[in-house]
């Protein structure tokens, strides 16, 4: 753990879940601190991942899951033909534009989770072969999934950033505080 997530107010499960999602978002956001666009687009490790691509992907995935929970069509459609674009900055996309986009998505997620009648409320999973037929998940599951998904990619971002310039997560936390 690089940063500390404060204990929730007694009984504030939503607040606790949202705080852990935000903590993991911070790991990815910090990974691009002080980088040029060229550095953020580079792939310095054996992986095809770039920090800009990880940033974009995490924001896009959160937005997609929020749309599913609202039972709306996702704003960006991905299939085999364009899946790779969810992991790279394309066209006029920049780190700054992706950070701003994710900030809006995060605010929507928080508003949606805080306003839901219950974390036990469910929504249907899509009919993809990797989901159970007629599967449903709760908003609690959604929050836990976003924690897991974002944490996984925050770990990737740690490795890519360290491969890029040697900076570790601890150094990036310190840099963020100085810039704060």
PDB file of C-alpha atoms in Angstrom:
ATOM      1  CA  UNK A   1       0.000   0.000   0.000  1.00  0.00           C
ATOM      2  CA  UNK A   2       1.471   3.315  -1.070  1.00  0.00           C
ATOM      3  CA  UNK A   3      -1.209   5.628   0.299  1.00  0.00           C
ATOM      4  CA  UNK A   4      -3.529   5.223   3.265  1.00  0.00           C
ATOM      5  CA  UNK A   5      -7.289   5.007   2.906  1.00  0.00           C
ATOM      6  CA  UNK A   6      -8.903   6.455   5.997  1.00  0.00           C
ATOM      7  CA  UNK A   7     -11.366   4.304   7.881  1.00  0.00           C
ATOM      8  CA  UNK A   8     -14.924   4.939   6.845  1.00  0.00           C
ATOM      9  CA  UNK A   9     -17.393   6.633   9.095  1.00  0.00           C
ATOM     10  CA  UNK A  10     -18.985   3.779  11.003  1.00  0.00           C
ATOM     11  CA  UNK A  11     -21.478   2.078   8.725  1.00  0.00           C
ATOM     12  CA  UNK A  12     -20.576   4.089   5.602  1.00  0.00           C
ATOM     13  CA  UNK A  13     -19.929   1.159   3.295  1.00  0.00           C
ATOM     14  CA  UNK A  14     -20.460   3.285   0.197  1.00  0.00           C
ATOM     15  CA  UNK A  15     -17.928   5.820   1.367  1.00  0.00           C
ATOM     16  CA  UNK A  16     -15.396   3.081   2.097  1.00  0.00           C
ATOM     17  CA  UNK A  17     -15.833   1.445  -1.304  1.00  0.00           C
ATOM     18  CA  UNK A  18     -15.618   4.783  -3.121  1.00  0.00           C
ATOM     19  CA  UNK A  19     -12.500   5.736  -1.126  1.00  0.00           C
ATOM     20  CA  UNK A  20     -10.747   2.525  -2.172  1.00  0.00           C
ATOM     21  CA  UNK A  21     -11.709   3.084  -5.823  1.00  0.00           C
ATOM     22  CA  UNK A  22     -10.293   6.608  -5.599  1.00  0.00           C
ATOM     23  CA  UNK A  23      -7.096   5.390  -3.979  1.00  0.00           C
ATOM     24  CA  UNK A  24      -6.469   3.051  -6.911  1.00  0.00           C
ATOM     25  CA  UNK A  25      -7.331   5.761  -9.446  1.00  0.00           C
ATOM     26  CA  UNK A  26      -4.645   7.846  -7.753  1.00  0.00           C
ATOM     27  CA  UNK A  27      -2.031   5.193  -8.469  1.00  0.00           C
ATOM     28  CA  UNK A  28      -2.703   5.434 -12.186  1.00  0.00           C
ATOM     29  CA  UNK A  29      -2.982   9.230 -12.191  1.00  0.00           C
ATOM     30  CA  UNK A  30       0.335   9.560 -10.354  1.00  0.00           C
ATOM     31  CA  UNK A  31       2.036   7.292 -12.887  1.00  0.00           C
ATOM     32  CA  UNK A  32       1.858  10.053 -15.510  1.00  0.00           C
ATOM     33  CA  UNK A  33       3.117  12.868 -13.254  1.00  0.00           C
ATOM     34  CA  UNK A  34       5.853  14.902 -14.873  1.00  0.00           C
ATOM     35  CA  UNK A  35       5.867  12.971 -18.140  1.00  0.00           C
ATOM     36  CA  UNK A  36       5.825  14.337 -21.645  1.00  0.00           C
ATOM     37  CA  UNK A  37       3.175  13.120 -24.058  1.00  0.00           C
ATOM     38  CA  UNK A  38       5.869  11.127 -25.814  1.00  0.00           C
ATOM     39  CA  UNK A  39       6.891   9.401 -22.577  1.00  0.00           C
ATOM     40  CA  UNK A  40       3.247   8.673 -21.688  1.00  0.00           C
ATOM     41  CA  UNK A  41       2.739   7.038 -25.086  1.00  0.00           C
ATOM     42  CA  UNK A  42       5.946   5.003 -24.967  1.00  0.00           C
ATOM     43  CA  UNK A  43       6.132   1.300 -24.184  1.00  0.00           C
ATOM     44  CA  UNK A  44       9.359   0.859 -22.206  1.00  0.00           C
ATOM     45  CA  UNK A  45       8.750  -2.660 -20.909  1.00  0.00           C
ATOM     46  CA  UNK A  46       8.201  -6.062 -22.502  1.00  0.00           C
ATOM     47  CA  UNK A  47       4.478  -5.298 -22.413  1.00  0.00           C
ATOM     48  CA  UNK A  48       2.607  -3.351 -25.066  1.00  0.00           C
ATOM     49  CA  UNK A  49       1.184  -1.125 -22.306  1.00  0.00           C
ATOM     50  CA  UNK A  50       1.833   2.601 -22.121  1.00  0.00           C
ATOM     51  CA  UNK A  51       0.923   4.869 -19.228  1.00  0.00           C
ATOM     52  CA  UNK A  52      -1.346   6.982 -21.415  1.00  0.00           C
ATOM     53  CA  UNK A  53      -3.059   3.825 -22.636  1.00  0.00           C
ATOM     54  CA  UNK A  54      -3.542   2.501 -19.111  1.00  0.00           C
ATOM     55  CA  UNK A  55      -5.027   5.833 -18.072  1.00  0.00           C
ATOM     56  CA  UNK A  56      -7.435   5.787 -21.002  1.00  0.00           C
ATOM     57  CA  UNK A  57      -8.366   2.142 -20.466  1.00  0.00           C
ATOM     58  CA  UNK A  58      -9.120   2.559 -16.759  1.00  0.00           C
ATOM     59  CA  UNK A  59     -11.371   5.560 -17.418  1.00  0.00           C
ATOM     60  CA  UNK A  60     -13.119   3.809 -20.299  1.00  0.00           C
ATOM     61  CA  UNK A  61     -13.727   0.628 -18.311  1.00  0.00           C
ATOM     62  CA  UNK A  62     -15.157   2.545 -15.358  1.00  0.00           C
ATOM     63  CA  UNK A  63     -17.431   4.478 -17.718  1.00  0.00           C
ATOM     64  CA  UNK A  64     -18.539   1.235 -19.406  1.00  0.00           C
ATOM     65  CA  UNK A  65     -19.428  -0.435 -16.091  1.00  0.00           C
ATOM     66  CA  UNK A  66     -21.301   2.656 -14.953  1.00  0.00           C
ATOM     67  CA  UNK A  67     -23.335   2.561 -18.183  1.00  0.00           C
ATOM     68  CA  UNK A  68     -24.091  -1.129 -17.583  1.00  0.00           C
ATOM     69  CA  UNK A  69     -25.254  -0.380 -14.042  1.00  0.00           C
ATOM     70  CA  UNK A  70     -27.512   2.356 -15.410  1.00  0.00           C
ATOM     71  CA  UNK A  71     -28.634  -0.113 -18.089  1.00  0.00           C
ATOM     72  CA  UNK A  72     -27.514   2.236 -20.841  1.00  0.00           C
ATOM     73  CA  UNK A  73     -25.427   1.576 -23.918  1.00  0.00           C
ATOM     74  CA  UNK A  74     -21.730   2.197 -23.277  1.00  0.00           C
ATOM     75  CA  UNK A  75     -20.541   5.494 -24.779  1.00  0.00           C
ATOM     76  CA  UNK A  76     -17.663   3.719 -26.551  1.00  0.00           C
ATOM     77  CA  UNK A  77     -18.293   0.437 -28.336  1.00  0.00           C
ATOM     78  CA  UNK A  78     -15.388  -1.992 -28.341  1.00  0.00           C
ATOM     79  CA  UNK A  79     -15.000  -5.237 -30.251  1.00  0.00           C
ATOM     80  CA  UNK A  80     -12.089  -7.167 -31.727  1.00  0.00           C
ATOM     81  CA  UNK A  81     -11.590  -4.550 -34.427  1.00  0.00           C
ATOM     82  CA  UNK A  82     -10.931  -1.653 -32.054  1.00  0.00           C
ATOM     83  CA  UNK A  83     -10.172  -3.221 -28.651  1.00  0.00           C
ATOM     84  CA  UNK A  84      -6.498  -2.233 -28.957  1.00  0.00           C
ATOM     85  CA  UNK A  85      -7.562   1.441 -29.085  1.00  0.00           C
ATOM     86  CA  UNK A  86      -8.791   1.194 -25.493  1.00  0.00           C
ATOM     87  CA  UNK A  87      -5.120   0.809 -24.473  1.00  0.00           C
ATOM     88  CA  UNK A  88      -3.578   3.637 -26.481  1.00  0.00           C
ATOM     89  CA  UNK A  89      -3.979   7.354 -26.951  1.00  0.00           C
ATOM     90  CA  UNK A  90      -5.161   7.933 -30.507  1.00  0.00           C
ATOM     91  CA  UNK A  91      -5.605  11.035 -32.614  1.00  0.00           C
ATOM     92  CA  UNK A  92      -5.912  14.179 -30.527  1.00  0.00           C
ATOM     93  CA  UNK A  93      -6.192  12.318 -27.200  1.00  0.00           C
ATOM     94  CA  UNK A  94      -3.725  13.530 -24.580  1.00  0.00           C
ATOM     95  CA  UNK A  95      -2.880  12.681 -21.001  1.00  0.00           C
ATOM     96  CA  UNK A  96      -4.576  15.910 -19.911  1.00  0.00           C
ATOM     97  CA  UNK A  97      -7.771  15.124 -21.840  1.00  0.00           C
ATOM     98  CA  UNK A  98      -7.888  11.607 -20.408  1.00  0.00           C
ATOM     99  CA  UNK A  99      -7.307  12.864 -16.849  1.00  0.00           C
ATOM    100  CA  UNK A 100     -10.151  15.370 -17.286  1.00  0.00           C
ATOM    101  CA  UNK A 101     -12.393  12.685 -18.767  1.00  0.00           C
ATOM    102  CA  UNK A 102     -11.678  10.296 -15.890  1.00  0.00           C
ATOM    103  CA  UNK A 103     -12.393  13.049 -13.370  1.00  0.00           C
ATOM    104  CA  UNK A 104     -15.866  13.456 -14.909  1.00  0.00           C
ATOM    105  CA  UNK A 105     -16.423   9.680 -14.958  1.00  0.00           C
ATOM    106  CA  UNK A 106     -15.316   9.396 -11.316  1.00  0.00           C
ATOM    107  CA  UNK A 107     -17.752  12.134 -10.303  1.00  0.00           C
ATOM    108  CA  UNK A 108     -20.560  10.310 -12.143  1.00  0.00           C
ATOM    109  CA  UNK A 109     -19.638   7.032 -10.444  1.00  0.00           C
ATOM    110  CA  UNK A 110     -19.654   8.646  -7.006  1.00  0.00           C
ATOM    111  CA  UNK A 111     -22.978  10.385  -7.623  1.00  0.00           C
ATOM    112  CA  UNK A 112     -24.556   7.184  -8.929  1.00  0.00           C
ATOM    113  CA  UNK A 113     -23.335   4.975  -6.075  1.00  0.00           C
ATOM    114  CA  UNK A 114     -24.231   7.523  -3.386  1.00  0.00           C
ATOM    115  CA  UNK A 115     -27.738   8.074  -4.804  1.00  0.00           C
ATOM    116  CA  UNK A 116     -28.659   4.412  -5.334  1.00  0.00           C
ATOM    117  CA  UNK A 117     -31.313   3.160  -2.929  1.00  0.00           C
ATOM    118  CA  UNK A 118     -29.172   0.161  -1.958  1.00  0.00           C
ATOM    119  CA  UNK A 119     -25.827  -1.438  -2.762  1.00  0.00           C
ATOM    120  CA  UNK A 120     -27.857  -4.646  -3.028  1.00  0.00           C
ATOM    121  CA  UNK A 121     -29.611  -3.299  -6.150  1.00  0.00           C
ATOM    122  CA  UNK A 122     -28.674  -5.372  -9.182  1.00  0.00           C
ATOM    123  CA  UNK A 123     -28.281  -4.949 -12.894  1.00  0.00           C
ATOM    124  CA  UNK A 124     -27.943  -7.518 -15.682  1.00  0.00           C
ATOM    125  CA  UNK A 125     -24.637  -8.607 -17.099  1.00  0.00           C
ATOM    126  CA  UNK A 126     -24.336  -8.554 -20.883  1.00  0.00           C
ATOM    127  CA  UNK A 127     -24.817 -11.813 -22.790  1.00  0.00           C
ATOM    128  CA  UNK A 128     -21.089 -12.259 -23.355  1.00  0.00           C
ATOM    129  CA  UNK A 129     -19.787 -15.841 -23.172  1.00  0.00           C
ATOM    130  CA  UNK A 130     -17.543 -15.084 -20.160  1.00  0.00           C
ATOM    131  CA  UNK A 131     -20.520 -14.042 -18.008  1.00  0.00           C
ATOM    132  CA  UNK A 132     -23.049 -16.492 -16.576  1.00  0.00           C
ATOM    133  CA  UNK A 133     -26.264 -16.738 -18.594  1.00  0.00           C
ATOM    134  CA  UNK A 134     -28.819 -14.265 -17.328  1.00  0.00           C
ATOM    135  CA  UNK A 135     -26.301 -13.119 -14.713  1.00  0.00           C
ATOM    136  CA  UNK A 136     -26.901 -10.168 -12.453  1.00  0.00           C
ATOM    137  CA  UNK A 137     -24.547  -8.323 -10.127  1.00  0.00           C
ATOM    138  CA  UNK A 138     -25.083  -5.835  -7.335  1.00  0.00           C
ATOM    139  CA  UNK A 139     -23.818  -2.293  -7.043  1.00  0.00           C
ATOM    140  CA  UNK A 140     -21.588  -3.590  -4.245  1.00  0.00           C
ATOM    141  CA  UNK A 141     -20.098  -6.061  -6.738  1.00  0.00           C
ATOM    142  CA  UNK A 142     -19.614  -3.175  -9.183  1.00  0.00           C
ATOM    143  CA  UNK A 143     -17.617  -1.187  -6.601  1.00  0.00           C
ATOM    144  CA  UNK A 144     -15.496  -4.201  -5.707  1.00  0.00           C
ATOM    145  CA  UNK A 145     -14.925  -4.941  -9.388  1.00  0.00           C
ATOM    146  CA  UNK A 146     -13.809  -1.343 -10.024  1.00  0.00           C
ATOM    147  CA  UNK A 147     -11.376  -1.617  -7.109  1.00  0.00           C
ATOM    148  CA  UNK A 148      -9.974  -4.855  -8.525  1.00  0.00           C
ATOM    149  CA  UNK A 149      -9.792  -3.640 -12.114  1.00  0.00           C
ATOM    150  CA  UNK A 150      -8.231  -0.304 -11.241  1.00  0.00           C
ATOM    151  CA  UNK A 151      -5.758  -1.850  -8.778  1.00  0.00           C
ATOM    152  CA  UNK A 152      -4.638  -4.357 -11.388  1.00  0.00           C
ATOM    153  CA  UNK A 153      -3.861  -1.597 -13.844  1.00  0.00           C
ATOM    154  CA  UNK A 154      -2.293   0.618 -11.164  1.00  0.00           C
ATOM    155  CA  UNK A 155       0.188  -2.229 -10.641  1.00  0.00           C
ATOM    156  CA  UNK A 156       0.865  -2.332 -14.373  1.00  0.00           C
ATOM    157  CA  UNK A 157       1.386   1.440 -14.303  1.00  0.00           C
ATOM    158  CA  UNK A 158       3.916   1.083 -11.471  1.00  0.00           C
ATOM    159  CA  UNK A 159       5.989  -1.320 -13.564  1.00  0.00           C
ATOM    160  CA  UNK A 160       5.746   0.722 -16.759  1.00  0.00           C
ATOM    161  CA  UNK A 161       6.701   3.955 -14.964  1.00  0.00           C
ATOM    162  CA  UNK A 162       9.647   2.334 -13.206  1.00  0.00           C
ATOM    163  CA  UNK A 163      10.772   0.872 -16.558  1.00  0.00           C
ATOM    164  CA  UNK A 164      10.464   4.307 -18.120  1.00  0.00           C
ATOM    165  CA  UNK A 165      12.481   6.435 -15.698  1.00  0.00           C
ATOM    166  CA  UNK A 166      13.082   4.466 -12.511  1.00  0.00           C
ATOM    167  CA  UNK A 167      10.482   6.337 -10.449  1.00  0.00           C
ATOM    168  CA  UNK A 168       8.625   4.153  -7.968  1.00  0.00           C
ATOM    169  CA  UNK A 169       5.140   4.589  -6.555  1.00  0.00           C
ATOM    170  CA  UNK A 170       6.594   6.002  -3.330  1.00  0.00           C
ATOM    171  CA  UNK A 171       8.550   8.646  -5.247  1.00  0.00           C
ATOM    172  CA  UNK A 172       5.441   9.574  -7.224  1.00  0.00           C
ATOM    173  CA  UNK A 173       3.402  10.025  -4.019  1.00  0.00           C
ATOM    174  CA  UNK A 174       6.113  12.396  -2.762  1.00  0.00           C
ATOM    175  CA  UNK A 175       6.138  14.241  -6.110  1.00  0.00           C
ATOM    176  CA  UNK A 176       2.359  14.602  -6.003  1.00  0.00           C
ATOM    177  CA  UNK A 177       2.554  16.090  -2.496  1.00  0.00           C
ATOM    178  CA  UNK A 178       5.202  18.605  -3.590  1.00  0.00           C
ATOM    179  CA  UNK A 179       3.086  19.667  -6.574  1.00  0.00           C
ATOM    180  CA  UNK A 180      -0.083  19.488  -4.447  1.00  0.00           C
TER     181      UNK A 180
END
